[in-house]
Amino acid sequence: MVMKTLIFGKQFGSTADSLEAANGAVSRRNFLVGMGLVTGTVLIKPATALHGFAYNGGSWKESVCKLVDYICPQLTAGHIREAIYRADSYHAAPSADYHGSFSSRQIINAQVYPKVTHGGRYFEFSRLPYYDSHNPCRRTKDLNVLEIERILNDGEREYYGGVVSPCSERRQLASCGCERDAYDKTVTYYKEDPKAWEPLYVRNFTDGRRSYLGFAVKPRTNAYGQPLKQLLLSPDSV
C-alpha cells in the first residue's frame, strides 16, 4: 500500500527573539496546586508499555494539533491541522536507538516544513512533530505524548513563561550524581515519593535562555494493572 504524503508550505521562518523567562511572585508549585494540575498524568494502555509510546491514531493527531494551536500563529496552525488530519497514519516498530525508542510509534504520514512559532522557535512535522530553536529542526527534537501534555500544562506554561522546547536527546538517567539528585528533587517537588517511581529517561528542555531537566517516569507498582506514565520538569535550571 502506498501512503500519500501531504506537503504544506515550503517557506522557512526567520529568526525571532527568544521566549521571555518566567518571572514569579508565585511559585510554580503553588500555582499548580491552586489550579489542580499537579500531576498531569497520561493514561497508556498496557500493550503500549515499553519501548515507544503508541496510542489511538486520532488521539495522537489531536495531541499534535493541540501543541500547534499553542505555539503557532492562528493561520499557520489551521493549515498544519488540515495537513495532519488529512494524512494517513500507521504504527511503526520500536526504534533500536535509545532516543527513538521513546518516540511515538504512531506515525502520521504528513510533511510540514519548518514554521516559525511564537518566541522565535520552529515547528516541523515529518512523520513526527519536531519543536526546536534550529531551522530546520534537528531529528532528536521530536516530542511524544507525555512531553506534549507536560509542556502544555497551564502551570508549566505559567512558570516557564511559555511552552518550553526540547534541547537534547532522550537518554538514560544516571544511577548517581547531580542528575540523579535533580531527579529526586523534582519528583519530591511534585509531591511524590521518588522510590515509588521508575525513571524511563531524561532529556533537557529550554525556555529560550535556560535549560531544565525533564524526567519521564512510570510507577513501580499499579493496583489497576494499567501503567500511568508522565513527564516531570525540574523546578531549577541546570
Coordinates of C-alpha atoms in Angstrom, one line a residue:
M1 CA 0.0 0.0 0.0
V2 CA 1.4 3.4 -1.0
M3 CA 0.9 6.1 1.6
K4 CA 0.1 9.6 0.4
T5 CA 2.2 12.4 1.9
L6 CA 0.7 15.8 2.3
I7 CA 3.1 18.7 1.9
F8 CA 2.4 22.1 3.5
G9 CA 4.4 25.2 3.0
K10 CA 8.0 25.3 1.9
Q11 CA 8.9 28.8 3.2
F12 CA 11.2 28.8 6.2
G13 CA 10.6 31.2 9.0
S14 CA 13.0 33.9 10.1
T15 CA 14.8 34.1 13.4
A16 CA 13.0 35.9 16.2
D17 CA 13.6 36.8 19.8
S18 CA 13.8 34.1 22.4
L19 CA 10.9 33.5 24.8
E20 CA 10.9 35.6 27.9
A21 CA 11.7 33.6 31.1
A22 CA 9.0 33.3 33.7
N23 CA 9.1 35.7 36.5
G24 CA 7.5 34.7 39.6
A25 CA 6.0 36.2 42.6
V26 CA 4.0 33.0 42.9
S27 CA 5.9 29.7 42.8
R28 CA 5.0 27.1 40.2
R29 CA 4.2 24.6 42.9
N30 CA 1.6 26.9 44.5
F31 CA 0.3 27.7 41.1
L32 CA -0.1 24.1 40.1
V33 CA -1.7 23.1 43.4
G34 CA -4.1 26.1 43.1
M35 CA -5.1 25.1 39.6
G36 CA -5.3 21.4 40.5
L37 CA -2.7 20.5 37.9
V38 CA 0.0 18.9 39.9
T39 CA 0.4 15.6 38.2
G40 CA -0.7 16.0 34.5
T41 CA -0.7 12.2 34.1
V42 CA -1.5 10.4 30.8
L43 CA -3.1 7.0 30.7
I44 CA -1.4 4.5 28.5
K45 CA -2.7 1.0 27.7
P46 CA -0.6 -2.0 28.9
A47 CA 0.0 -3.1 25.3
T48 CA 1.9 0.1 24.7
A49 CA 4.3 0.0 27.7
L50 CA 7.9 0.0 26.5
H51 CA 9.5 1.0 24.3
G52 CA 7.9 3.8 22.5
F53 CA 4.6 5.4 23.0
A54 CA 1.7 4.3 20.7
Y55 CA -1.9 5.1 21.2
N56 CA -5.1 5.7 19.3
G57 CA -4.3 7.5 16.0
G58 CA -7.0 10.1 16.4
S59 CA -5.8 11.0 19.9
W60 CA -2.2 11.4 18.7
K61 CA -3.3 13.7 15.9
E62 CA -5.3 15.7 18.5
S63 CA -2.3 16.0 20.8
V64 CA -0.1 17.2 18.0
C65 CA -2.7 19.8 16.8
K66 CA -3.1 21.0 20.4
L67 CA 0.6 21.7 20.5
V68 CA 0.4 23.5 17.2
D69 CA -2.5 25.7 18.4
Y70 CA -0.4 26.9 21.4
I71 CA 2.9 27.6 19.6
C72 CA 1.9 28.7 16.1
P73 CA 0.1 31.8 14.8
Q74 CA -3.5 31.0 14.1
L75 CA -3.4 30.9 10.3
T76 CA -0.3 28.7 10.3
A77 CA -1.9 26.4 12.9
G78 CA -5.0 26.0 10.8
H79 CA -3.1 24.9 7.7
I80 CA -1.0 22.4 9.8
R81 CA -4.1 21.0 11.4
E82 CA -5.6 20.4 7.9
A83 CA -2.5 18.6 6.7
I84 CA -2.2 16.4 9.8
Y85 CA -5.9 15.4 9.9
R86 CA -6.0 14.6 6.2
A87 CA -2.9 12.3 6.3
D88 CA -2.8 8.6 6.7
S89 CA -1.4 7.1 9.9
Y90 CA 0.2 3.8 10.8
H91 CA 2.1 2.0 13.6
A92 CA 5.9 1.7 13.4
A93 CA 8.1 -0.9 15.1
P94 CA 10.1 0.4 18.1
S95 CA 13.4 2.1 17.2
A96 CA 16.7 0.4 18.1
D97 CA 18.3 3.6 19.4
Y98 CA 17.6 4.8 22.9
H99 CA 16.2 8.2 22.0
G100 CA 14.0 6.9 19.2
S101 CA 12.7 4.0 21.4
F102 CA 10.6 6.6 23.3
S103 CA 9.4 8.4 20.2
S104 CA 5.8 8.0 19.1
R105 CA 5.2 4.7 17.3
Q106 CA 2.0 6.2 15.8
I107 CA 3.3 7.7 12.5
I108 CA 1.3 10.4 10.7
N109 CA 2.3 10.4 7.0
A110 CA 2.4 14.2 6.6
Q111 CA 5.2 16.7 5.9
V112 CA 5.1 20.3 7.2
Y113 CA 8.3 22.3 6.5
P114 CA 9.6 24.4 9.4
K115 CA 7.3 27.2 10.5
V116 CA 8.3 30.0 12.9
T117 CA 6.5 29.8 16.2
H118 CA 5.7 32.3 19.0
G119 CA 9.0 33.1 20.6
G120 CA 11.1 32.5 17.5
R121 CA 11.4 28.7 17.5
Y122 CA 10.3 26.3 14.8
F123 CA 7.7 23.6 14.4
E124 CA 8.3 21.0 11.7
F125 CA 6.3 17.8 11.0
S126 CA 8.0 14.9 9.2
R127 CA 6.1 11.8 10.3
L128 CA 6.6 13.0 13.9
P129 CA 6.4 16.5 15.4
Y130 CA 9.6 18.5 15.9
Y131 CA 9.9 21.6 18.0
D132 CA 13.4 23.3 18.1
S133 CA 15.3 26.5 18.2
H134 CA 17.1 25.5 14.9
N135 CA 15.8 25.7 11.4
P136 CA 15.4 23.0 10.1
C137 CA 14.6 21.1 13.3
R138 CA 17.1 18.5 14.4
R139 CA 16.0 14.9 14.3
T140 CA 16.5 14.5 18.1
K141 CA 13.9 17.2 18.9
D142 CA 10.8 15.2 18.3
L143 CA 8.1 15.1 21.0
N144 CA 6.0 12.2 22.3
V145 CA 2.6 12.5 24.0
L146 CA 3.9 12.6 27.6
E147 CA 6.2 15.6 26.7
I148 CA 3.4 17.4 24.8
E149 CA 1.0 17.0 27.7
R150 CA 3.5 18.3 30.2
I151 CA 4.8 21.3 28.3
L152 CA 1.3 22.5 27.5
N153 CA 0.2 22.2 31.2
D154 CA -1.2 25.5 32.3
G155 CA 1.0 25.6 35.4
E156 CA 4.2 24.8 33.5
R157 CA 3.5 27.5 30.9
E158 CA 2.9 30.0 33.7
Y159 CA 6.1 29.0 35.4
Y160 CA 8.4 29.0 32.4
G161 CA 6.8 31.9 30.6
G162 CA 5.7 29.9 27.6
V163 CA 5.9 26.4 26.0
V164 CA 9.4 25.0 26.6
S165 CA 11.1 23.1 23.8
P166 CA 13.4 20.1 23.9
C167 CA 17.1 20.9 23.7
S168 CA 18.7 17.5 24.0
E169 CA 18.1 13.9 23.0
R170 CA 16.4 11.4 25.4
R171 CA 19.0 9.5 27.5
Q172 CA 19.2 7.1 30.3
L173 CA 19.2 8.6 33.8
A174 CA 22.5 8.1 35.7
S175 CA 22.4 5.9 38.7
C176 CA 24.1 8.6 40.9
G177 CA 25.5 12.1 40.7
C178 CA 23.9 15.6 40.1
E179 CA 21.4 14.4 37.5
R180 CA 20.1 11.7 39.9
D181 CA 19.9 14.3 42.7
A182 CA 17.9 16.6 40.4
Y183 CA 15.6 13.7 39.7
D184 CA 14.9 13.0 43.4
K185 CA 14.3 16.7 44.0
T186 CA 12.0 17.1 41.0
V187 CA 9.8 14.1 41.9
T188 CA 9.6 15.4 45.5
Y189 CA 8.7 18.8 44.2
Y190 CA 5.6 17.3 42.5
K191 CA 4.8 15.9 46.0
E192 CA 5.6 12.3 45.0
D193 CA 7.9 9.7 46.5
P194 CA 10.9 9.1 44.3
K195 CA 11.1 5.5 45.4
A196 CA 7.6 4.9 44.1
W197 CA 8.5 5.8 40.5
E198 CA 10.8 4.3 38.0
P199 CA 12.7 6.7 35.7
L200 CA 12.4 5.9 32.0
Y201 CA 14.6 8.6 30.5
V202 CA 15.8 12.2 31.0
R203 CA 16.1 15.0 28.5
N204 CA 16.7 18.8 28.6
F205 CA 14.1 21.4 27.8
T206 CA 14.6 25.2 27.4
D207 CA 12.6 28.3 27.9
G208 CA 14.9 30.1 25.4
R209 CA 17.6 31.1 27.9
R210 CA 17.9 28.3 30.5
S211 CA 17.9 24.5 30.4
Y212 CA 15.7 22.3 32.6
L213 CA 15.6 18.6 33.1
G214 CA 12.5 16.6 32.1
F215 CA 12.1 13.1 33.6
A216 CA 9.8 10.5 32.1
V217 CA 8.6 8.1 34.8
K218 CA 6.2 5.3 35.5
P219 CA 5.0 3.9 38.8
R220 CA 6.8 0.8 40.2
T221 CA 3.5 -0.8 41.1
N222 CA 0.0 -0.2 39.9
A223 CA -3.1 -1.8 41.5
Y224 CA -5.2 -1.4 38.4
G225 CA -2.7 -3.1 36.1
Q226 CA -2.6 -0.2 33.8
P227 CA 0.5 1.9 33.9
L228 CA 0.4 5.7 34.3
K229 CA 3.3 7.5 32.8
Q230 CA 4.2 11.1 33.0
L231 CA 6.9 13.7 32.5
L232 CA 8.1 15.8 35.3
L233 CA 10.0 19.1 34.7
S234 CA 12.7 20.2 37.1
P235 CA 12.0 23.5 39.0
D236 CA 15.6 24.6 38.8
S237 CA 17.7 25.3 35.7
V238 CA 20.9 23.2 35.1

